[in-house]
Tab-separated table of N, CA, C and O in Angstrom:
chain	number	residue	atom	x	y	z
A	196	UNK	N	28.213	282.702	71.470
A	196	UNK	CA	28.691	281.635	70.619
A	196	UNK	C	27.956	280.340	70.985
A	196	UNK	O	28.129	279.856	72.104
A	197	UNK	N	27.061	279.697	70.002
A	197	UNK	CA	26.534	278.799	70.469
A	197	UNK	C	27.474	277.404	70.154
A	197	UNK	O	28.207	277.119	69.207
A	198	UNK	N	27.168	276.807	71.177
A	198	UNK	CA	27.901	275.099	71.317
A	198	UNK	C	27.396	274.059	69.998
A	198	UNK	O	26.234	273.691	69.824
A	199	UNK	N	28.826	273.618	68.949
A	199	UNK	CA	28.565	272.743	68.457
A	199	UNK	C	27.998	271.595	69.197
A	199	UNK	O	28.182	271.301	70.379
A	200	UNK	N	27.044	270.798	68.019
A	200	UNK	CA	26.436	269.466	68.286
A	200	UNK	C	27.233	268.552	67.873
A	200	UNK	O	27.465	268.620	66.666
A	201	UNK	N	28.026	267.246	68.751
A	201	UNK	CA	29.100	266.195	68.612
A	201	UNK	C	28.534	265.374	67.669
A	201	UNK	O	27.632	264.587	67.955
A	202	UNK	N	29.072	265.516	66.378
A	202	UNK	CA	29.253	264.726	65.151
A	202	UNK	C	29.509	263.197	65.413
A	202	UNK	O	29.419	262.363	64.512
A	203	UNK	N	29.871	262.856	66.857
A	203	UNK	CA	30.757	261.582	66.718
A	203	UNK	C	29.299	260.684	67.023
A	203	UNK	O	28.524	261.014	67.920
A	204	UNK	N	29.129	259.815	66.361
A	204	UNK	CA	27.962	258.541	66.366
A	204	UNK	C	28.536	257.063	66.726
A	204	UNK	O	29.261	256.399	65.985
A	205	UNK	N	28.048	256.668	68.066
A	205	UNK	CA	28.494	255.465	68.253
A	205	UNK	C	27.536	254.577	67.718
A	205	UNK	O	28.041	253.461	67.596
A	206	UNK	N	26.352	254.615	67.349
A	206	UNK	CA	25.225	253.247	66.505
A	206	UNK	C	24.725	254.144	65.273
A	206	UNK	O	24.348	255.315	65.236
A	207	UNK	N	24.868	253.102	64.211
A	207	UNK	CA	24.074	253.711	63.000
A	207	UNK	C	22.679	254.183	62.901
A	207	UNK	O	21.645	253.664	63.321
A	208	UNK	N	22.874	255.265	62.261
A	208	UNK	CA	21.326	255.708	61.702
A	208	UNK	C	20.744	254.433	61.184
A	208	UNK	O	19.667	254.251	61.751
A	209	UNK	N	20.947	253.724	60.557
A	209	UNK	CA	20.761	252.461	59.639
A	209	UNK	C	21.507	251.513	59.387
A	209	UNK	O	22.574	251.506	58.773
A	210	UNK	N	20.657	250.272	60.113
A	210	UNK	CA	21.751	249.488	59.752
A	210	UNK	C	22.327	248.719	58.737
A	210	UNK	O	22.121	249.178	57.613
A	211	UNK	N	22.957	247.736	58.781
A	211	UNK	CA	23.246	247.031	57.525
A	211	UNK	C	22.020	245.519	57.689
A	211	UNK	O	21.811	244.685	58.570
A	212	UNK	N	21.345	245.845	56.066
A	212	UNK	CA	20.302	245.348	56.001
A	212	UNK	C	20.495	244.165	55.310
A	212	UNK	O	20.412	244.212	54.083
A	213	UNK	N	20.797	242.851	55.994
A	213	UNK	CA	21.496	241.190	55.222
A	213	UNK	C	20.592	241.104	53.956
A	213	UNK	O	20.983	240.987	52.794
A	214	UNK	N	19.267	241.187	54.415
A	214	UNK	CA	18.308	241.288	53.027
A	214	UNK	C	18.092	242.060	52.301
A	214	UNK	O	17.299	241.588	51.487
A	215	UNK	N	18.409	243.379	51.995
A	215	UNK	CA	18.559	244.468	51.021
A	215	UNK	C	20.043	244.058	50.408
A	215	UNK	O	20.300	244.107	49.205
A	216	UNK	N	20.724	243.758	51.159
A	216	UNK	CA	22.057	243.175	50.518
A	216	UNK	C	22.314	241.706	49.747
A	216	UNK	O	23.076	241.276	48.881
A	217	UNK	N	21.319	241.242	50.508
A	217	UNK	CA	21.257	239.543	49.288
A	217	UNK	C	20.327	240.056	47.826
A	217	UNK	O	20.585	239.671	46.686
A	218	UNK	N	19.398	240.847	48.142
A	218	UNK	CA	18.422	240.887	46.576
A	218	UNK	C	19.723	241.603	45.652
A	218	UNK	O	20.150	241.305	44.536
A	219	UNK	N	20.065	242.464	46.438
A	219	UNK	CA	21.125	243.505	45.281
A	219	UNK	C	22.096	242.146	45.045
A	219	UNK	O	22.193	241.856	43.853
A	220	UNK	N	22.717	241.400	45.820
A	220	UNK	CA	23.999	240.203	45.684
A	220	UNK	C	22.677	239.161	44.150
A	220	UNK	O	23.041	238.803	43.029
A	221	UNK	N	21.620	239.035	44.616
A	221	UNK	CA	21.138	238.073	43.605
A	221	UNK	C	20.974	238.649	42.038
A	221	UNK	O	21.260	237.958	41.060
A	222	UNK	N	20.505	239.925	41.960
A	222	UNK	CA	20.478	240.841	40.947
A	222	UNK	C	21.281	240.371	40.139
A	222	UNK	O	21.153	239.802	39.055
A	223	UNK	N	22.795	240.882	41.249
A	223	UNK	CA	23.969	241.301	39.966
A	223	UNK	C	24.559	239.692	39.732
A	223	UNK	O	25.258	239.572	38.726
A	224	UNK	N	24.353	238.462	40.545
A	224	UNK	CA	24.825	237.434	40.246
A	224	UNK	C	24.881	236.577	38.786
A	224	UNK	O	25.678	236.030	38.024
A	225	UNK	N	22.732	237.008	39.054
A	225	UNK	CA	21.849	236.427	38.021
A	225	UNK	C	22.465	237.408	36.479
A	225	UNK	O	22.865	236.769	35.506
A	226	UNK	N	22.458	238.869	36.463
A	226	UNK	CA	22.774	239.024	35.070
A	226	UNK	C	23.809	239.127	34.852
A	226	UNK	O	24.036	239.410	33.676
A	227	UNK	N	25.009	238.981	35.755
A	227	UNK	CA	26.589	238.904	34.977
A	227	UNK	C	26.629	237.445	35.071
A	227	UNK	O	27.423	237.246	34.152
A	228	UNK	N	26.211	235.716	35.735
A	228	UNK	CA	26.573	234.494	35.450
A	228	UNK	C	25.670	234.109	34.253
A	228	UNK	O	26.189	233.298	33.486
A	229	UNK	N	24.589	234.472	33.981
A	229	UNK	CA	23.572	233.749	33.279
A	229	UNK	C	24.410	233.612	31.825
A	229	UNK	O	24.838	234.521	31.113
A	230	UNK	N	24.484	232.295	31.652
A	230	UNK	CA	24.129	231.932	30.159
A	230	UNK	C	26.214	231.818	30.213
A	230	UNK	O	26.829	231.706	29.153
A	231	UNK	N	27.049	231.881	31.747
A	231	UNK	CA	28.508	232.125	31.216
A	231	UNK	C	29.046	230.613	31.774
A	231	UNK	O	28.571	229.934	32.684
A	232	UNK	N	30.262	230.321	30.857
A	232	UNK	CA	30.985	228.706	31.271
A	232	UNK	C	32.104	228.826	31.546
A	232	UNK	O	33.066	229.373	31.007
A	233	UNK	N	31.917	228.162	32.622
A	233	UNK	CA	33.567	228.067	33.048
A	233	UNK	C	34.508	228.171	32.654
A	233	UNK	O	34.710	227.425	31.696
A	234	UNK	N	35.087	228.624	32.854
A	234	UNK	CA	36.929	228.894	31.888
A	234	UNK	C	37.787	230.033	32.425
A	234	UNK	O	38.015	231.221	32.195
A	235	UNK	N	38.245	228.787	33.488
A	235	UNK	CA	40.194	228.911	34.240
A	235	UNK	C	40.528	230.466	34.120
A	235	UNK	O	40.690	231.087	35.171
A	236	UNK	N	40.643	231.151	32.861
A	236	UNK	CA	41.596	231.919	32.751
A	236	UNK	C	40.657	233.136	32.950
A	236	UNK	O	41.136	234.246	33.182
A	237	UNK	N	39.365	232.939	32.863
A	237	UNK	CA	39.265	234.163	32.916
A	237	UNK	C	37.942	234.476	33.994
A	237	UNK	O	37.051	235.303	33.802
A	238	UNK	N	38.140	233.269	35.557
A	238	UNK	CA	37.960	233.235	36.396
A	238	UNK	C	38.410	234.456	37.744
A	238	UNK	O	37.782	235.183	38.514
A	239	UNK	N	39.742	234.170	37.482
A	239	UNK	CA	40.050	235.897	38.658
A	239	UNK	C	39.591	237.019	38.288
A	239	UNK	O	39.195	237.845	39.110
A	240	UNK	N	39.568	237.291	36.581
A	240	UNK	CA	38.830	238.929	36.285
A	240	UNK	C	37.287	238.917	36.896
A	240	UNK	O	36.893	239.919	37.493
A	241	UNK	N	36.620	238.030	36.771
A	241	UNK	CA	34.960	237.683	36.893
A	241	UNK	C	34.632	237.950	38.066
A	241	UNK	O	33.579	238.529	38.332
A	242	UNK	N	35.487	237.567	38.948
A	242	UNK	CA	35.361	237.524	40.193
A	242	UNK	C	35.849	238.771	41.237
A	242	UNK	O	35.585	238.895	42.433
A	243	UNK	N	36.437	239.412	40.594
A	243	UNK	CA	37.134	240.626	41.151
A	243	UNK	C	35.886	241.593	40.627
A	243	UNK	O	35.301	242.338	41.413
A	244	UNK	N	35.539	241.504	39.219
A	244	UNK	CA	34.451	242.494	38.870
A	244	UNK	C	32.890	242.136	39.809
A	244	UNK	O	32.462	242.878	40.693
A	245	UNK	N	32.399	241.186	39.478
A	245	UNK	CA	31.547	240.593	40.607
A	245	UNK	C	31.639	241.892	42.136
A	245	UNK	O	30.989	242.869	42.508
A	246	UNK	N	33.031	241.008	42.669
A	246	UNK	CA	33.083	241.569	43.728
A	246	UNK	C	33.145	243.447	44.072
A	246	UNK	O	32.986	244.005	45.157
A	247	UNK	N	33.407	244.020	42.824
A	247	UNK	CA	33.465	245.228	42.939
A	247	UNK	C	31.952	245.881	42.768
A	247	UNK	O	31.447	246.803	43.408
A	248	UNK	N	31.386	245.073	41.660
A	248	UNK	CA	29.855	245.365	41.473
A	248	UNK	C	29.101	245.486	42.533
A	248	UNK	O	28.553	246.571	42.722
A	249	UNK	N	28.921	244.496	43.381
A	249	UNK	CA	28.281	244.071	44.688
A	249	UNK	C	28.535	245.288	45.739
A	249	UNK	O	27.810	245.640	46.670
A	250	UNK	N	30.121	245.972	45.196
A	250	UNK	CA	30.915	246.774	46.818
A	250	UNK	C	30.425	247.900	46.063
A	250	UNK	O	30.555	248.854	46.830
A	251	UNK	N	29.883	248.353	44.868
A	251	UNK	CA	29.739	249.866	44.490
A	251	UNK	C	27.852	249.625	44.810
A	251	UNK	O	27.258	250.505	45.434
A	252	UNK	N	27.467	248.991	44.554
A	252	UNK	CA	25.623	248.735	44.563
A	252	UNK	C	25.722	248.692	46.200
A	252	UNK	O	24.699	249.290	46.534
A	253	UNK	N	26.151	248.449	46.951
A	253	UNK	CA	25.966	248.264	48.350
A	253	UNK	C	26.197	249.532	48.981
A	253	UNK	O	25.405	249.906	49.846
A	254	UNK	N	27.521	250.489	48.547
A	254	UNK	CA	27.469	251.320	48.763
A	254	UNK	C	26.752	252.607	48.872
A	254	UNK	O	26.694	253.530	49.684
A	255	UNK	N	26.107	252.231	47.462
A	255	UNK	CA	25.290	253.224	47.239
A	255	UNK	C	23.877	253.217	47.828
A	255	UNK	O	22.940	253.963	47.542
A	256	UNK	N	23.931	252.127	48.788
A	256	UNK	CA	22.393	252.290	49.277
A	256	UNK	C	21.986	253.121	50.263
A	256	UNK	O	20.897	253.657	50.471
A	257	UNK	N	23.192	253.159	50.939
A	257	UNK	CA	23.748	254.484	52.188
A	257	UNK	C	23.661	253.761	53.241
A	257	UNK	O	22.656	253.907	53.936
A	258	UNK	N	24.755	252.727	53.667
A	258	UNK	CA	24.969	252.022	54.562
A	258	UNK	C	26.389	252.929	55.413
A	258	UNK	O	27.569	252.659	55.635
A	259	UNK	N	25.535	254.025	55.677
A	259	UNK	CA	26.568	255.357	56.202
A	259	UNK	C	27.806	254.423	57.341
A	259	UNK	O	27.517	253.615	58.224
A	260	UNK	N	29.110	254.872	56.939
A	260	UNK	CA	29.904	254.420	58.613
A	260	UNK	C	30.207	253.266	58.459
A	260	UNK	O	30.918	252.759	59.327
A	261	UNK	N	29.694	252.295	57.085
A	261	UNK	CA	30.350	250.710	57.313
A	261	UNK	C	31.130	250.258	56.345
A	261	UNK	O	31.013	250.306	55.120
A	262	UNK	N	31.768	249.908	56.891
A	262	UNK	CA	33.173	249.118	56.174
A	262	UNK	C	32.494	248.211	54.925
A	262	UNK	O	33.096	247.148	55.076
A	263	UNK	N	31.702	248.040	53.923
A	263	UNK	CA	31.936	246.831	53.351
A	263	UNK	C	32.842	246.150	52.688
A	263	UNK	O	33.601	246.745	51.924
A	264	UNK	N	32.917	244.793	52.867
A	264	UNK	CA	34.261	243.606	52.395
A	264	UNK	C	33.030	242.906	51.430
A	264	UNK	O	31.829	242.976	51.692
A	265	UNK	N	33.470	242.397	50.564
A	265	UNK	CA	33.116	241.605	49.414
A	265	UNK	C	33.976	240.336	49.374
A	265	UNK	O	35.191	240.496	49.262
A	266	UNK	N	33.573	239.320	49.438
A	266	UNK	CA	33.976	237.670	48.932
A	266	UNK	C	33.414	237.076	47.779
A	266	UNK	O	32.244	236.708	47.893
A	267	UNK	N	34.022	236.885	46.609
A	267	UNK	CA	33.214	235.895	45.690
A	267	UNK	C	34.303	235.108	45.002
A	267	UNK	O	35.318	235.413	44.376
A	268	UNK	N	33.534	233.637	45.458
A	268	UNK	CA	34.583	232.370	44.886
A	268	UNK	C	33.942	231.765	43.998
A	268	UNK	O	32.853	231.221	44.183
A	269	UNK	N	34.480	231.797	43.080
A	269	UNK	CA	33.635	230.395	41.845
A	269	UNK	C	34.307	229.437	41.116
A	269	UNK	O	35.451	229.583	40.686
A	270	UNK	N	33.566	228.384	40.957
A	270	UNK	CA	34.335	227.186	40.898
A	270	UNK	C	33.549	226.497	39.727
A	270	UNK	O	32.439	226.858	39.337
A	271	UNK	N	34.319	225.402	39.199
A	271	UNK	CA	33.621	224.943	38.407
A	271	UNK	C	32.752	224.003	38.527
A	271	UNK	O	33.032	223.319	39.512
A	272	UNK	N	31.606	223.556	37.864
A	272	UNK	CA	30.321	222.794	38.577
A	272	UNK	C	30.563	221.345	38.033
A	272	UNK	O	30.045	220.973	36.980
A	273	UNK	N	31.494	220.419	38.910
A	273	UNK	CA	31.268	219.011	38.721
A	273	UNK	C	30.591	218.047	39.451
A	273	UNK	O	30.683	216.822	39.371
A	274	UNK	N	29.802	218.832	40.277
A	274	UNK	CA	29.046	217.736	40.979
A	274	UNK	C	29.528	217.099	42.296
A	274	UNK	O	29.054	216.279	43.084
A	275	UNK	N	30.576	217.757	42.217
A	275	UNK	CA	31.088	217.755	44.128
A	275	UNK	C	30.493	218.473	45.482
A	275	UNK	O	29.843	219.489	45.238
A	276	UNK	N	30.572	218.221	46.456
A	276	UNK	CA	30.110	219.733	47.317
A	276	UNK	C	31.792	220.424	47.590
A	276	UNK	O	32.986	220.163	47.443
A	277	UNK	N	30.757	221.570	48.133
A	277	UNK	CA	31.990	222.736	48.485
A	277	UNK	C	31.443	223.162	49.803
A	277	UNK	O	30.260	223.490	49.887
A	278	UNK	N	32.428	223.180	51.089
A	278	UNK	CA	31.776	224.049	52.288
A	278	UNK	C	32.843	225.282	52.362
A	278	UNK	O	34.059	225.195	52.191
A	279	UNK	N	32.304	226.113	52.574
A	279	UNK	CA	33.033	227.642	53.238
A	279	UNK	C	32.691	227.730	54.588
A	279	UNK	O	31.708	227.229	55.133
A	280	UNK	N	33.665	228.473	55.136
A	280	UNK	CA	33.518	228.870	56.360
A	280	UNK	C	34.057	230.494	56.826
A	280	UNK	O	35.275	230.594	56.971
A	281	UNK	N	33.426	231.447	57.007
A	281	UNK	CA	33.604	232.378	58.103
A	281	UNK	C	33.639	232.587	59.335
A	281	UNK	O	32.623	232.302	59.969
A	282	UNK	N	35.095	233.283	60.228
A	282	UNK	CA	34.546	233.647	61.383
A	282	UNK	C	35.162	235.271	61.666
A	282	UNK	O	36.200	235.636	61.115
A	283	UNK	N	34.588	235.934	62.345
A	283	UNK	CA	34.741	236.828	62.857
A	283	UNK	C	34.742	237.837	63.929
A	283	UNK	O	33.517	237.787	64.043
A	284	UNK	N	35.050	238.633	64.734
A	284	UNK	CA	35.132	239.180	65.817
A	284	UNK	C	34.260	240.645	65.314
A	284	UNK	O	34.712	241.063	64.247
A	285	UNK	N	33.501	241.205	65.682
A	285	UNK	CA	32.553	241.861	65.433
A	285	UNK	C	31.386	242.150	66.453
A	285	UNK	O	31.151	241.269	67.281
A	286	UNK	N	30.538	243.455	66.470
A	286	UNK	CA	30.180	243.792	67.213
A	286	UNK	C	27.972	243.351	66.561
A	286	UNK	O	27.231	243.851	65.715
A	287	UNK	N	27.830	242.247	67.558
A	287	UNK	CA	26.544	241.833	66.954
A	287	UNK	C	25.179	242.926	67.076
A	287	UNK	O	24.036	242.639	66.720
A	288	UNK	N	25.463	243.780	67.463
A	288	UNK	CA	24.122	244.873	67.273
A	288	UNK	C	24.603	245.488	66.088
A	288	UNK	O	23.568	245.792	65.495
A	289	UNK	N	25.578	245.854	65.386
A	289	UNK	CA	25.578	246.450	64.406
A	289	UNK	C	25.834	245.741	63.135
A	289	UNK	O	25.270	245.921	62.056
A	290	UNK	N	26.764	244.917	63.428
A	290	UNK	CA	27.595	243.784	61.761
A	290	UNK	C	26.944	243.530	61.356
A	290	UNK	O	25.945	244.228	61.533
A	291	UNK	N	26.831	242.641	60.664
A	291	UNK	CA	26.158	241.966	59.609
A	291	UNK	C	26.704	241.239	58.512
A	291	UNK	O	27.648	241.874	58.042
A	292	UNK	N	26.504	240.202	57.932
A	292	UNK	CA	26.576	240.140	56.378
A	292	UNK	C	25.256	239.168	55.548
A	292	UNK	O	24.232	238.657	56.004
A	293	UNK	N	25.631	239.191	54.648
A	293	UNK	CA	24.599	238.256	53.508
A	293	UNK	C	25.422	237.602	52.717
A	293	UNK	O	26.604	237.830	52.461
A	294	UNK	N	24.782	236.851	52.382
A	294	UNK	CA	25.426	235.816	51.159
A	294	UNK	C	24.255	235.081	50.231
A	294	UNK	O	23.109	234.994	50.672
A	295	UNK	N	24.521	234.689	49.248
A	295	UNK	CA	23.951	234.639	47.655
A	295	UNK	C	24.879	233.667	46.718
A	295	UNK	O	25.978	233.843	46.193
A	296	UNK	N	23.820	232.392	46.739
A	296	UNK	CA	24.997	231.449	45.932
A	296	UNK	C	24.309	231.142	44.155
A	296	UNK	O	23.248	230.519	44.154
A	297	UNK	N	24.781	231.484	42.973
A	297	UNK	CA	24.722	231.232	41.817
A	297	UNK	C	24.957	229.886	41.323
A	297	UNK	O	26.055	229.462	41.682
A	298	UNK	N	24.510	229.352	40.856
A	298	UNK	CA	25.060	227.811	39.721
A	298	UNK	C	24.054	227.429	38.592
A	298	UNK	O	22.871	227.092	38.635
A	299	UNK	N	24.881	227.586	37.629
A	299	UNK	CA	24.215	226.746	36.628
A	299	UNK	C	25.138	225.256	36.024
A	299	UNK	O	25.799	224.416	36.634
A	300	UNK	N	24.936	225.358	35.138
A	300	UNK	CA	25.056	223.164	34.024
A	300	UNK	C	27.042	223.549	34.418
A	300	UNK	O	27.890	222.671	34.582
A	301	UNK	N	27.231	224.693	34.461
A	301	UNK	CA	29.132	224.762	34.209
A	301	UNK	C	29.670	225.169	35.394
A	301	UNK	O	30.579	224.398	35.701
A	302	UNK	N	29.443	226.437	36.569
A	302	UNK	CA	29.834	226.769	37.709
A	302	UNK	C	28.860	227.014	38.830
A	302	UNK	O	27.634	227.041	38.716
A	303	UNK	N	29.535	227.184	39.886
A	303	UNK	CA	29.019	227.793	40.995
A	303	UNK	C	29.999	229.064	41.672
A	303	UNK	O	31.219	229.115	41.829
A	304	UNK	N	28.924	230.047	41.994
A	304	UNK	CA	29.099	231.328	42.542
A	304	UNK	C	28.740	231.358	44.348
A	304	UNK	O	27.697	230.946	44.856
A	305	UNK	N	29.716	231.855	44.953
A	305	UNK	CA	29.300	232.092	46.721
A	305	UNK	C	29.797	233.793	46.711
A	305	UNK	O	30.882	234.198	46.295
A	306	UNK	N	28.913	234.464	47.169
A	306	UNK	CA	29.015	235.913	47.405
A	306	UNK	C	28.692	235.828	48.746
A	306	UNK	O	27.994	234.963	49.276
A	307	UNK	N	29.428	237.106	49.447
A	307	UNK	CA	29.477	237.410	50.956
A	307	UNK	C	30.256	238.667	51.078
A	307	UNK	O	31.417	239.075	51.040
A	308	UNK	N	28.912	239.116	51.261
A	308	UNK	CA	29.056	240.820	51.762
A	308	UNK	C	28.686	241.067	53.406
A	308	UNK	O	27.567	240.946	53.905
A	309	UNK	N	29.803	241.407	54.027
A	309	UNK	CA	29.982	241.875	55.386
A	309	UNK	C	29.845	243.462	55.274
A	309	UNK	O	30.270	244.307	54.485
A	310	UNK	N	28.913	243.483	56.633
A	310	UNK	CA	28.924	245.330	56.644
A	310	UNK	C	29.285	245.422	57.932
A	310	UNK	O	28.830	244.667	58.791
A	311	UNK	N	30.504	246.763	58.274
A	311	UNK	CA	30.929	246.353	59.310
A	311	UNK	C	30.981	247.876	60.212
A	311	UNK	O	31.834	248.575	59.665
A	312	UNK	N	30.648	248.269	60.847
A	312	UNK	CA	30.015	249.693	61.139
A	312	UNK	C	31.326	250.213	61.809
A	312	UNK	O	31.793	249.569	62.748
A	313	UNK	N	31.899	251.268	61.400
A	313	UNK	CA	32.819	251.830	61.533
A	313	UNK	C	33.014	253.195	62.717
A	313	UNK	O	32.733	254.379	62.531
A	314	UNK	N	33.543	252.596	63.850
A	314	UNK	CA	33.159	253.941	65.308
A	314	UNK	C	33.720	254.726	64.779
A	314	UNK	O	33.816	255.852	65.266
């Protein structure tokens, strides 16, 4: 009877790549905001789809073993600033995230995709 080989992987085959994850975050920013205006009500759907777009395209790149989380806030563009802030407890040889900010003449878009490698 020969001895299974231990399935269990403590570091990824691959990791999570911040820049394979911002072009895909700029992609889908650029053709679902382009040419759209602000409007209140139908701000939480936009943003939930956004954020699901980003979590199914990321997935599929084969970021084997990692958790991804999706953030996207958008606001309307009056000419104010806006700061965000993240922090997190995470393991720096493997984590990661990217982020990708959208605006045109009516809103602004902040995307932030964390990949988070799962023991």
């Amino acid at each position: 009877m020969e001895a299974e080989a231990s399935t269990y992987l403590i570091r990824p085959k691959h990791k999570f790549k911040a820049g394979v994850a911002k072009e895909f975050m700029r992609e889908i920013l650029r053709e679902e905001l382009t040419g759209v205006q602000y409007n209140p009500d139908e701000i939480p759907t936009l943003s939930r789809s956004l954020a699901e777009s980003i979590k199914k395209k990321l997935k599929g790149v084969g970021f084997e073993r990692y958790k991804i989380i999706v953030q996207v806030v958008i606001g309307e563009q009056r000419g104010e600033g806006v700061k965000m802030a993240a922090r997190c407890l995470w393991d720096a040889d493997t984590d990661s995230y990217a982020q990708e900010i959208y605006m045109n003449d009516s809103l602004f878009c902040v995307a932030v995709a964390f990949g988070v490698y799962y023991y």
